[in-house]
């Protein structure tokens, strides 16, 4: 099999725009392994097999196994990135909030702005159709670098099992995505800096509490869109779940099932990034764009050379409002 003979080097982490994993796939296409015992593995996983590195399970390899030779050491940064990405994905509510993801290779990005007209009116014969105007926004999307420093001694970690080390890396990914969630909430609350991007804000009818009638009023503000997502703080989620109308949604009791209710059919997402007395309601199909510069990057040279001390793991991303009318914010009146 070709995977045992391909040549890999640290230079692959600096080879233009193609990520390391894509370059591996080009050298050793997964399609060539259909109907073989290696079916289901990608090119990176086949390299782990080549060097007998097991990253999971009770019998996972020790970290030093990556550094048995110069080629196997090249796999270490990709292993770090995959573990961090896994932590980001399994802890991120962004998948339920983002309508579109855009990858860019620059620091300057302008999203699209569409006029408010959404009606397809009846048009008389020979009359002009209504026009939807799409232009670039008048402000760029701010991209922020979120990351953590990996501070560890190789000598202290070399005999550590990779299974446990992976858990620590996944936790780093969770910390990164927590910061990205704060950025997303900031845009949903205040807009992305472009003209007209700040969503409408409502208040509860009464002071100090949110009621079922308040949520009905919030729901009624969505005419051209659906209120299919509620983004709330843990404190606000507790208040909504305590309302009689949602205590036993569809016959299921939250204290028994452990599953959050779906008030008025909307998925409720809990995030500490949301202010305590605020509800963000949105149609996740149309509200938010996530602009990504780098999904996950690492100091590849330092990691390959076992210089784990202060090796940076980071992700660059920003958020842009697509249709501000697809978002409504309700605050509890003081």
PDB file of N, CA and C in Angstrom, residues 62-155:
ATOM      1  N   UNK A  62       2.063   5.998  24.085  1.00  0.00           N
ATOM      2  CA  UNK A  62       2.617   7.117  24.835  1.00  0.00           C
ATOM      3  C   UNK A  62       2.962   8.246  23.872  1.00  0.00           C
ATOM      4  N   UNK A  63       2.999   9.461  24.388  1.00  0.00           N
ATOM      5  CA  UNK A  63       3.251  10.619  23.549  1.00  0.00           C
ATOM      6  C   UNK A  63       4.576  10.506  22.803  1.00  0.00           C
ATOM      7  N   UNK A  64       5.569   9.884  23.424  1.00  0.00           N
ATOM      8  CA  UNK A  64       6.890   9.789  22.802  1.00  0.00           C
ATOM      9  C   UNK A  64       6.870   8.975  21.511  1.00  0.00           C
ATOM     10  N   UNK A  65       5.796   8.203  21.290  1.00  0.00           N
ATOM     11  CA  UNK A  65       5.720   7.387  20.076  1.00  0.00           C
ATOM     12  C   UNK A  65       5.717   8.263  18.814  1.00  0.00           C
ATOM     13  N   UNK A  66       5.198   9.482  18.936  1.00  0.00           N
ATOM     14  CA  UNK A  66       5.216  10.392  17.792  1.00  0.00           C
ATOM     15  C   UNK A  66       6.645  10.731  17.370  1.00  0.00           C
ATOM     16  N   UNK A  67       7.579  10.652  18.309  1.00  0.00           N
ATOM     17  CA  UNK A  67       8.929  11.135  18.048  1.00  0.00           C
ATOM     18  C   UNK A  67       9.942  10.003  17.885  1.00  0.00           C
ATOM     19  N   UNK A  68       9.445   8.856  17.399  1.00  0.00           N
ATOM     20  CA  UNK A  68      10.337   7.723  17.167  1.00  0.00           C
ATOM     21  C   UNK A  68      11.266   7.969  15.981  1.00  0.00           C
ATOM     22  N   UNK A  69      10.823   8.845  15.044  1.00  0.00           N
ATOM     23  CA  UNK A  69      11.698   9.246  13.937  1.00  0.00           C
ATOM     24  C   UNK A  69      11.207  10.579  13.388  1.00  0.00           C
ATOM     25  N   UNK A  70      11.930  11.144  12.447  1.00  0.00           N
ATOM     26  CA  UNK A  70      11.624  12.486  11.938  1.00  0.00           C
ATOM     27  C   UNK A  70      10.278  12.553  11.229  1.00  0.00           C
ATOM     28  N   UNK A  71       9.892  11.472  10.531  1.00  0.00           N
ATOM     29  CA  UNK A  71       8.627  11.498   9.798  1.00  0.00           C
ATOM     30  C   UNK A  71       7.431  11.362  10.725  1.00  0.00           C
ATOM     31  N   UNK A  72       7.491  10.470  11.681  1.00  0.00           N
ATOM     32  CA  UNK A  72       6.366  10.329  12.598  1.00  0.00           C
ATOM     33  C   UNK A  72       6.167  11.594  13.427  1.00  0.00           C
ATOM     34  N   UNK A  73       7.241  12.335  13.720  1.00  0.00           N
ATOM     35  CA  UNK A  73       7.122  13.588  14.468  1.00  0.00           C
ATOM     36  C   UNK A  73       6.308  14.621  13.704  1.00  0.00           C
ATOM     37  N   UNK A  74       6.329  14.536  12.368  1.00  0.00           N
ATOM     38  CA  UNK A  74       5.582  15.482  11.545  1.00  0.00           C
ATOM     39  C   UNK A  74       4.073  15.334  11.765  1.00  0.00           C
ATOM     40  N   UNK A  75       3.642  14.192  12.232  1.00  0.00           N
ATOM     41  CA  UNK A  75       2.213  13.949  12.457  1.00  0.00           C
ATOM     42  C   UNK A  75       1.706  14.634  13.725  1.00  0.00           C
ATOM     43  N   UNK A  76       2.589  15.022  14.620  1.00  0.00           N
ATOM     44  CA  UNK A  76       2.187  15.526  15.929  1.00  0.00           C
ATOM     45  C   UNK A  76       1.339  16.807  15.849  1.00  0.00           C
ATOM     46  N   UNK A  77       1.721  17.836  15.064  1.00  0.00           N
ATOM     47  CA  UNK A  77       0.867  19.026  14.991  1.00  0.00           C
ATOM     48  C   UNK A  77      -0.541  18.733  14.478  1.00  0.00           C
ATOM     49  N   UNK A  78      -0.658  17.846  13.487  1.00  0.00           N
ATOM     50  CA  UNK A  78      -1.986  17.493  12.968  1.00  0.00           C
ATOM     51  C   UNK A  78      -2.813  16.787  14.038  1.00  0.00           C
ATOM     52  N   UNK A  79      -2.177  15.933  14.822  1.00  0.00           N
ATOM     53  CA  UNK A  79      -2.871  15.284  15.939  1.00  0.00           C
ATOM     54  C   UNK A  79      -3.395  16.333  16.920  1.00  0.00           C
ATOM     55  N   UNK A  80      -2.561  17.336  17.244  1.00  0.00           N
ATOM     56  CA  UNK A  80      -2.975  18.410  18.149  1.00  0.00           C
ATOM     57  C   UNK A  80      -4.187  19.144  17.581  1.00  0.00           C
ATOM     58  N   UNK A  81      -4.116  19.513  16.302  1.00  0.00           N
ATOM     59  CA  UNK A  81      -5.208  20.263  15.681  1.00  0.00           C
ATOM     60  C   UNK A  81      -6.503  19.470  15.672  1.00  0.00           C
ATOM     61  N   UNK A  82      -6.411  18.185  15.387  1.00  0.00           N
ATOM     62  CA  UNK A  82      -7.635  17.368  15.344  1.00  0.00           C
ATOM     63  C   UNK A  82      -8.268  17.221  16.724  1.00  0.00           C
ATOM     64  N   UNK A  83      -7.444  17.067  17.744  1.00  0.00           N
ATOM     65  CA  UNK A  83      -7.982  16.933  19.092  1.00  0.00           C
ATOM     66  C   UNK A  83      -8.637  18.239  19.550  1.00  0.00           C
ATOM     67  N   UNK A  84      -7.995  19.372  19.252  1.00  0.00           N
ATOM     68  CA  UNK A  84      -8.559  20.676  19.609  1.00  0.00           C
ATOM     69  C   UNK A  84      -9.856  20.909  18.847  1.00  0.00           C
ATOM     70  N   UNK A  85      -9.857  20.570  17.541  1.00  0.00           N
ATOM     71  CA  UNK A  85     -11.066  20.731  16.733  1.00  0.00           C
ATOM     72  C   UNK A  85     -12.205  19.876  17.285  1.00  0.00           C
ATOM     73  N   UNK A  86     -11.878  18.685  17.728  1.00  0.00           N
ATOM     74  CA  UNK A  86     -12.905  17.822  18.302  1.00  0.00           C
ATOM     75  C   UNK A  86     -13.525  18.477  19.536  1.00  0.00           C
ATOM     76  N   UNK A  87     -12.678  19.072  20.371  1.00  0.00           N
ATOM     77  CA  UNK A  87     -13.193  19.773  21.540  1.00  0.00           C
ATOM     78  C   UNK A  87     -14.052  20.958  21.178  1.00  0.00           C
ATOM     79  N   UNK A  88     -13.700  21.652  20.099  1.00  0.00           N
ATOM     80  CA  UNK A  88     -14.502  22.783  19.646  1.00  0.00           C
ATOM     81  C   UNK A  88     -15.859  22.319  19.141  1.00  0.00           C
ATOM     82  N   UNK A  89     -15.868  21.242  18.386  1.00  0.00           N
ATOM     83  CA  UNK A  89     -17.106  20.773  17.768  1.00  0.00           C
ATOM     84  C   UNK A  89     -18.076  20.191  18.790  1.00  0.00           C
ATOM     85  N   UNK A  90     -17.549  19.441  19.759  1.00  0.00           N
ATOM     86  CA  UNK A  90     -18.449  18.782  20.703  1.00  0.00           C
ATOM     87  C   UNK A  90     -18.956  19.725  21.789  1.00  0.00           C
ATOM     88  N   UNK A  91     -18.368  20.919  21.906  1.00  0.00           N
ATOM     89  CA  UNK A  91     -18.793  21.872  22.916  1.00  0.00           C
ATOM     90  C   UNK A  91     -19.406  23.137  22.318  1.00  0.00           C
ATOM     91  N   UNK A  92     -19.591  23.159  21.013  1.00  0.00           N
ATOM     92  CA  UNK A  92     -20.011  24.396  20.361  1.00  0.00           C
ATOM     93  C   UNK A  92     -21.494  24.397  20.001  1.00  0.00           C
ATOM     94  N   UNK A  93     -22.234  25.404  20.485  1.00  0.00           N
ATOM     95  CA  UNK A  93     -23.608  25.576  20.023  1.00  0.00           C
ATOM     96  C   UNK A  93     -23.685  26.338  18.711  1.00  0.00           C
ATOM     97  N   UNK A  94     -22.525  26.743  18.156  1.00  0.00           N
ATOM     98  CA  UNK A  94     -22.527  27.554  16.944  1.00  0.00           C
ATOM     99  C   UNK A  94     -23.160  26.822  15.760  1.00  0.00           C
ATOM    100  N   UNK A  95     -23.073  25.502  15.763  1.00  0.00           N
ATOM    101  CA  UNK A  95     -23.674  24.741  14.668  1.00  0.00           C
ATOM    102  C   UNK A  95     -25.180  24.966  14.586  1.00  0.00           C
ATOM    103  N   UNK A  96     -25.789  25.318  15.734  1.00  0.00           N
ATOM    104  CA  UNK A  96     -27.228  25.569  15.770  1.00  0.00           C
ATOM    105  C   UNK A  96     -27.560  27.048  15.603  1.00  0.00           C
ATOM    106  N   UNK A  97     -26.555  27.892  15.406  1.00  0.00           N
ATOM    107  CA  UNK A  97     -26.781  29.332  15.277  1.00  0.00           C
ATOM    108  C   UNK A  97     -26.354  29.883  13.926  1.00  0.00           C
ATOM    109  N   UNK A  98     -25.362  29.268  13.311  1.00  0.00           N
ATOM    110  CA  UNK A  98     -24.741  29.842  12.115  1.00  0.00           C
ATOM    111  C   UNK A  98     -25.455  29.357  10.855  1.00  0.00           C
ATOM    112  N   UNK A  99     -25.861  30.303  10.011  1.00  0.00           N
ATOM    113  CA  UNK A  99     -26.526  29.958   8.757  1.00  0.00           C
ATOM    114  C   UNK A  99     -25.532  29.639   7.662  1.00  0.00           C
ATOM    115  N   UNK A 100     -24.350  30.285   7.707  1.00  0.00           N
ATOM    116  CA  UNK A 100     -23.336  30.079   6.668  1.00  0.00           C
ATOM    117  C   UNK A 100     -21.960  30.230   7.278  1.00  0.00           C
ATOM    118  N   UNK A 101     -21.012  29.422   6.785  1.00  0.00           N
ATOM    119  CA  UNK A 101     -19.603  29.536   7.173  1.00  0.00           C
ATOM    120  C   UNK A 101     -18.796  29.903   5.938  1.00  0.00           C
ATOM    121  N   UNK A 102     -17.981  30.929   6.077  1.00  0.00           N
ATOM    122  CA  UNK A 102     -17.180  31.421   4.960  1.00  0.00           C
ATOM    123  C   UNK A 102     -15.711  31.387   5.352  1.00  0.00           C
ATOM    124  N   UNK A 103     -14.895  30.662   4.587  1.00  0.00           N
ATOM    125  CA  UNK A 103     -13.459  30.611   4.842  1.00  0.00           C
ATOM    126  C   UNK A 103     -12.764  31.615   3.928  1.00  0.00           C
ATOM    127  N   UNK A 104     -11.884  32.430   4.504  1.00  0.00           N
ATOM    128  CA  UNK A 104     -11.172  33.435   3.732  1.00  0.00           C
ATOM    129  C   UNK A 104      -9.676  33.300   4.002  1.00  0.00           C
ATOM    130  N   UNK A 105      -8.867  33.894   3.134  1.00  0.00           N
ATOM    131  CA  UNK A 105      -7.422  33.860   3.322  1.00  0.00           C
ATOM    132  C   UNK A 105      -6.853  35.274   3.425  1.00  0.00           C
ATOM    133  N   UNK A 106      -7.672  36.199   3.931  1.00  0.00           N
ATOM    134  CA  UNK A 106      -7.238  37.573   4.140  1.00  0.00           C
ATOM    135  C   UNK A 106      -7.807  38.069   5.462  1.00  0.00           C
ATOM    136  N   UNK A 107      -7.406  39.251   5.860  1.00  0.00           N
ATOM    137  CA  UNK A 107      -7.907  39.824   7.112  1.00  0.00           C
ATOM    138  C   UNK A 107      -9.038  40.819   6.867  1.00  0.00           C
ATOM    139  N   UNK A 108      -9.386  41.057   5.607  1.00  0.00           N
ATOM    140  CA  UNK A 108     -10.412  42.037   5.250  1.00  0.00           C
ATOM    141  C   UNK A 108     -11.575  41.331   4.573  1.00  0.00           C
ATOM    142  N   UNK A 109     -12.749  41.389   5.183  1.00  0.00           N
ATOM    143  CA  UNK A 109     -13.907  40.721   4.600  1.00  0.00           C
ATOM    144  C   UNK A 109     -15.143  41.597   4.775  1.00  0.00           C
ATOM    145  N   UNK A 110     -15.881  41.772   3.710  1.00  0.00           N
ATOM    146  CA  UNK A 110     -17.147  42.498   3.768  1.00  0.00           C
ATOM    147  C   UNK A 110     -18.276  41.548   3.388  1.00  0.00           C
ATOM    148  N   UNK A 111     -19.238  41.450   4.264  1.00  0.00           N
ATOM    149  CA  UNK A 111     -20.391  40.607   3.990  1.00  0.00           C
ATOM    150  C   UNK A 111     -21.356  41.285   3.032  1.00  0.00           C
ATOM    151  N   UNK A 112     -22.421  40.580   2.719  1.00  0.00           N
ATOM    152  CA  UNK A 112     -23.431  41.103   1.805  1.00  0.00           C
ATOM    153  C   UNK A 112     -24.580  41.736   2.576  1.00  0.00           C
ATOM    154  N   UNK A 113     -25.141  42.779   1.997  1.00  0.00           N
ATOM    155  CA  UNK A 113     -26.308  43.442   2.560  1.00  0.00           C
ATOM    156  C   UNK A 113     -27.432  43.370   1.542  1.00  0.00           C
ATOM    157  N   UNK A 114     -28.604  42.933   1.998  1.00  0.00           N
ATOM    158  CA  UNK A 114     -29.761  42.808   1.121  1.00  0.00           C
ATOM    159  C   UNK A 114     -30.858  43.729   1.621  1.00  0.00           C
ATOM    160  N   UNK A 115     -31.523  44.412   0.706  1.00  0.00           N
ATOM    161  CA  UNK A 115     -32.574  45.335   1.145  1.00  0.00           C
ATOM    162  C   UNK A 115     -33.709  44.567   1.815  1.00  0.00           C
ATOM    163  N   UNK A 116     -34.551  45.306   2.509  1.00  0.00           N
ATOM    164  CA  UNK A 116     -35.564  44.687   3.375  1.00  0.00           C
ATOM    165  C   UNK A 116     -36.715  44.062   2.615  1.00  0.00           C
ATOM    166  N   UNK A 117     -36.858  44.336   1.319  1.00  0.00           N
ATOM    167  CA  UNK A 117     -38.005  43.823   0.587  1.00  0.00           C
ATOM    168  C   UNK A 117     -37.997  42.312   0.471  1.00  0.00           C
ATOM    169  N   UNK A 118     -39.054  41.667   0.953  1.00  0.00           N
ATOM    170  CA  UNK A 118     -39.139  40.208   0.901  1.00  0.00           C
ATOM    171  C   UNK A 118     -40.402  39.719   0.188  1.00  0.00           C
ATOM    172  N   UNK A 119     -41.338  40.630  -0.121  1.00  0.00           N
ATOM    173  CA  UNK A 119     -42.592  40.225  -0.744  1.00  0.00           C
ATOM    174  C   UNK A 119     -42.412  40.035  -2.248  1.00  0.00           C
ATOM    175  N   UNK A 120     -43.018  38.980  -2.773  1.00  0.00           N
ATOM    176  CA  UNK A 120     -43.060  38.763  -4.220  1.00  0.00           C
ATOM    177  C   UNK A 120     -44.444  39.181  -4.690  1.00  0.00           C
ATOM    178  N   UNK A 121     -44.623  40.474  -4.890  1.00  0.00           N
ATOM    179  CA  UNK A 121     -45.939  41.018  -5.199  1.00  0.00           C
ATOM    180  C   UNK A 121     -46.412  40.564  -6.578  1.00  0.00           C
ATOM    181  N   UNK A 122     -47.735  40.554  -6.740  1.00  0.00           N
ATOM    182  CA  UNK A 122     -48.315  40.261  -8.048  1.00  0.00           C
ATOM    183  C   UNK A 122     -47.918  41.372  -9.012  1.00  0.00           C
ATOM    184  N   UNK A 123     -47.415  40.994 -10.168  1.00  0.00           N
ATOM    185  CA  UNK A 123     -46.921  41.966 -11.144  1.00  0.00           C
ATOM    186  C   UNK A 123     -47.782  41.931 -12.399  1.00  0.00           C
ATOM    187  N   UNK A 124     -48.258  43.087 -12.780  1.00  0.00           N
ATOM    188  CA  UNK A 124     -49.081  43.173 -13.987  1.00  0.00           C
ATOM    189  C   UNK A 124     -48.245  42.856 -15.223  1.00  0.00           C
ATOM    190  N   UNK A 125     -48.932  42.474 -16.291  1.00  0.00           N
ATOM    191  CA  UNK A 125     -48.242  42.149 -17.534  1.00  0.00           C
ATOM    192  C   UNK A 125     -47.409  43.334 -18.014  1.00  0.00           C
ATOM    193  N   UNK A 126     -46.194  43.089 -18.395  1.00  0.00           N
ATOM    194  CA  UNK A 126     -45.227  44.060 -18.885  1.00  0.00           C
ATOM    195  C   UNK A 126     -44.699  45.003 -17.807  1.00  0.00           C
ATOM    196  N   UNK A 127     -45.170  44.852 -16.573  1.00  0.00           N
ATOM    197  CA  UNK A 127     -44.661  45.691 -15.483  1.00  0.00           C
ATOM    198  C   UNK A 127     -43.362  45.098 -14.952  1.00  0.00           C
ATOM    199  N   UNK A 128     -42.565  45.945 -14.329  1.00  0.00           N
ATOM    200  CA  UNK A 128     -41.287  45.481 -13.793  1.00  0.00           C
ATOM    201  C   UNK A 128     -41.488  44.683 -12.513  1.00  0.00           C
ATOM    202  N   UNK A 129     -40.698  43.630 -12.355  1.00  0.00           N
ATOM    203  CA  UNK A 129     -40.744  42.845 -11.133  1.00  0.00           C
ATOM    204  C   UNK A 129     -40.116  43.623  -9.978  1.00  0.00           C
ATOM    205  N   UNK A 130     -40.556  43.360  -8.739  1.00  0.00           N
ATOM    206  CA  UNK A 130     -39.904  43.985  -7.585  1.00  0.00           C
ATOM    207  C   UNK A 130     -38.425  43.603  -7.558  1.00  0.00           C
ATOM    208  N   UNK A 131     -37.603  44.509  -7.088  1.00  0.00           N
ATOM    209  CA  UNK A 131     -36.159  44.326  -7.122  1.00  0.00           C
ATOM    210  C   UNK A 131     -35.599  44.038  -5.730  1.00  0.00           C
ATOM    211  N   UNK A 132     -34.746  43.037  -5.629  1.00  0.00           N
ATOM    212  CA  UNK A 132     -33.959  42.792  -4.423  1.00  0.00           C
ATOM    213  C   UNK A 132     -32.534  43.246  -4.707  1.00  0.00           C
ATOM    214  N   UNK A 133     -32.073  44.210  -3.942  1.00  0.00           N
ATOM    215  CA  UNK A 133     -30.743  44.777  -4.160  1.00  0.00           C
ATOM    216  C   UNK A 133     -29.753  44.186  -3.173  1.00  0.00           C
ATOM    217  N   UNK A 134     -28.668  43.636  -3.700  1.00  0.00           N
ATOM    218  CA  UNK A 134     -27.621  43.048  -2.868  1.00  0.00           C
ATOM    219  C   UNK A 134     -26.343  43.849  -3.082  1.00  0.00           C
ATOM    220  N   UNK A 135     -25.790  44.368  -1.989  1.00  0.00           N
ATOM    221  CA  UNK A 135     -24.569  45.157  -2.051  1.00  0.00           C
ATOM    222  C   UNK A 135     -23.601  44.686  -0.970  1.00  0.00           C
ATOM    223  N   UNK A 136     -22.376  45.195  -1.030  1.00  0.00           N
ATOM    224  CA  UNK A 136     -21.424  44.938   0.041  1.00  0.00           C
ATOM    225  C   UNK A 136     -21.743  45.828   1.233  1.00  0.00           C
ATOM    226  N   UNK A 137     -21.493  45.332   2.431  1.00  0.00           N
ATOM    227  CA  UNK A 137     -21.720  46.128   3.627  1.00  0.00           C
ATOM    228  C   UNK A 137     -20.727  47.283   3.681  1.00  0.00           C
ATOM    229  N   UNK A 138     -21.084  48.306   4.464  1.00  0.00           N
ATOM    230  CA  UNK A 138     -20.221  49.482   4.565  1.00  0.00           C
ATOM    231  C   UNK A 138     -19.193  49.365   5.685  1.00  0.00           C
ATOM    232  N   UNK A 139     -19.060  48.183   6.261  1.00  0.00           N
ATOM    233  CA  UNK A 139     -18.046  47.943   7.293  1.00  0.00           C
ATOM    234  C   UNK A 139     -17.521  46.524   7.145  1.00  0.00           C
ATOM    235  N   UNK A 140     -16.256  46.336   7.444  1.00  0.00           N
ATOM    236  CA  UNK A 140     -15.665  45.004   7.354  1.00  0.00           C
ATOM    237  C   UNK A 140     -16.021  44.182   8.584  1.00  0.00           C
ATOM    238  N   UNK A 141     -15.988  42.879   8.415  1.00  0.00           N
ATOM    239  CA  UNK A 141     -16.221  41.972   9.531  1.00  0.00           C
ATOM    240  C   UNK A 141     -14.948  41.843  10.353  1.00  0.00           C
ATOM    241  N   UNK A 142     -15.066  42.063  11.638  1.00  0.00           N
ATOM    242  CA  UNK A 142     -13.902  41.979  12.520  1.00  0.00           C
ATOM    243  C   UNK A 142     -13.585  40.520  12.832  1.00  0.00           C
ATOM    244  N   UNK A 143     -12.374  40.093  12.478  1.00  0.00           N
ATOM    245  CA  UNK A 143     -11.922  38.741  12.794  1.00  0.00           C
ATOM    246  C   UNK A 143     -11.083  38.786  14.061  1.00  0.00           C
ATOM    247  N   UNK A 144     -11.324  37.863  14.952  1.00  0.00           N
ATOM    248  CA  UNK A 144     -10.604  37.821  16.217  1.00  0.00           C
ATOM    249  C   UNK A 144      -9.851  36.503  16.357  1.00  0.00           C
ATOM    250  N   UNK A 145      -8.650  36.609  16.882  1.00  0.00           N
ATOM    251  CA  UNK A 145      -7.838  35.417  17.118  1.00  0.00           C
ATOM    252  C   UNK A 145      -8.075  34.949  18.546  1.00  0.00           C
ATOM    253  N   UNK A 146      -8.592  33.754  18.673  1.00  0.00           N
ATOM    254  CA  UNK A 146      -8.839  33.154  19.982  1.00  0.00           C
ATOM    255  C   UNK A 146      -7.928  31.946  20.127  1.00  0.00           C
ATOM    256  N   UNK A 147      -7.292  31.811  21.241  1.00  0.00           N
ATOM    257  CA  UNK A 147      -6.397  30.673  21.392  1.00  0.00           C
ATOM    258  C   UNK A 147      -5.914  30.464  22.807  1.00  0.00           C
ATOM    259  N   UNK A 148      -5.082  29.459  22.948  1.00  0.00           N
ATOM    260  CA  UNK A 148      -4.466  29.122  24.231  1.00  0.00           C
ATOM    261  C   UNK A 148      -3.003  28.775  23.982  1.00  0.00           C
ATOM    262  N   UNK A 149      -2.194  28.979  25.000  1.00  0.00           N
ATOM    263  CA  UNK A 149      -0.797  28.549  24.939  1.00  0.00           C
ATOM    264  C   UNK A 149      -0.672  27.176  25.596  1.00  0.00           C
ATOM    265  N   UNK A 150      -0.054  26.259  24.884  1.00  0.00           N
ATOM    266  CA  UNK A 150       0.218  24.937  25.437  1.00  0.00           C
ATOM    267  C   UNK A 150       1.548  25.014  26.170  1.00  0.00           C
ATOM    268  N   UNK A 151       1.493  24.982  27.476  1.00  0.00           N
ATOM    269  CA  UNK A 151       2.698  25.108  28.288  1.00  0.00           C
ATOM    270  C   UNK A 151       2.947  23.792  29.013  1.00  0.00           C
ATOM    271  N   UNK A 152       3.913  23.041  28.510  1.00  0.00           N
ATOM    272  CA  UNK A 152       4.211  21.733  29.098  1.00  0.00           C
ATOM    273  C   UNK A 152       5.627  21.330  28.736  1.00  0.00           C
ATOM    274  N   UNK A 153       6.212  20.520  29.547  1.00  0.00           N
ATOM    275  CA  UNK A 153       7.544  19.988  29.285  1.00  0.00           C
ATOM    276  C   UNK A 153       7.420  18.634  28.589  1.00  0.00           C
ATOM    277  N   UNK A 154       8.139  18.494  27.489  1.00  0.00           N
ATOM    278  CA  UNK A 154       8.113  17.206  26.793  1.00  0.00           C
ATOM    279  C   UNK A 154       8.605  16.090  27.702  1.00  0.00           C
ATOM    280  N   UNK A 155       9.625  16.368  28.492  1.00  0.00           N
ATOM    281  CA  UNK A 155      10.153  15.345  29.395  1.00  0.00           C
ATOM    282  C   UNK A 155       9.105  14.892  30.399  1.00  0.00           C
TER     283      UNK A 155
END
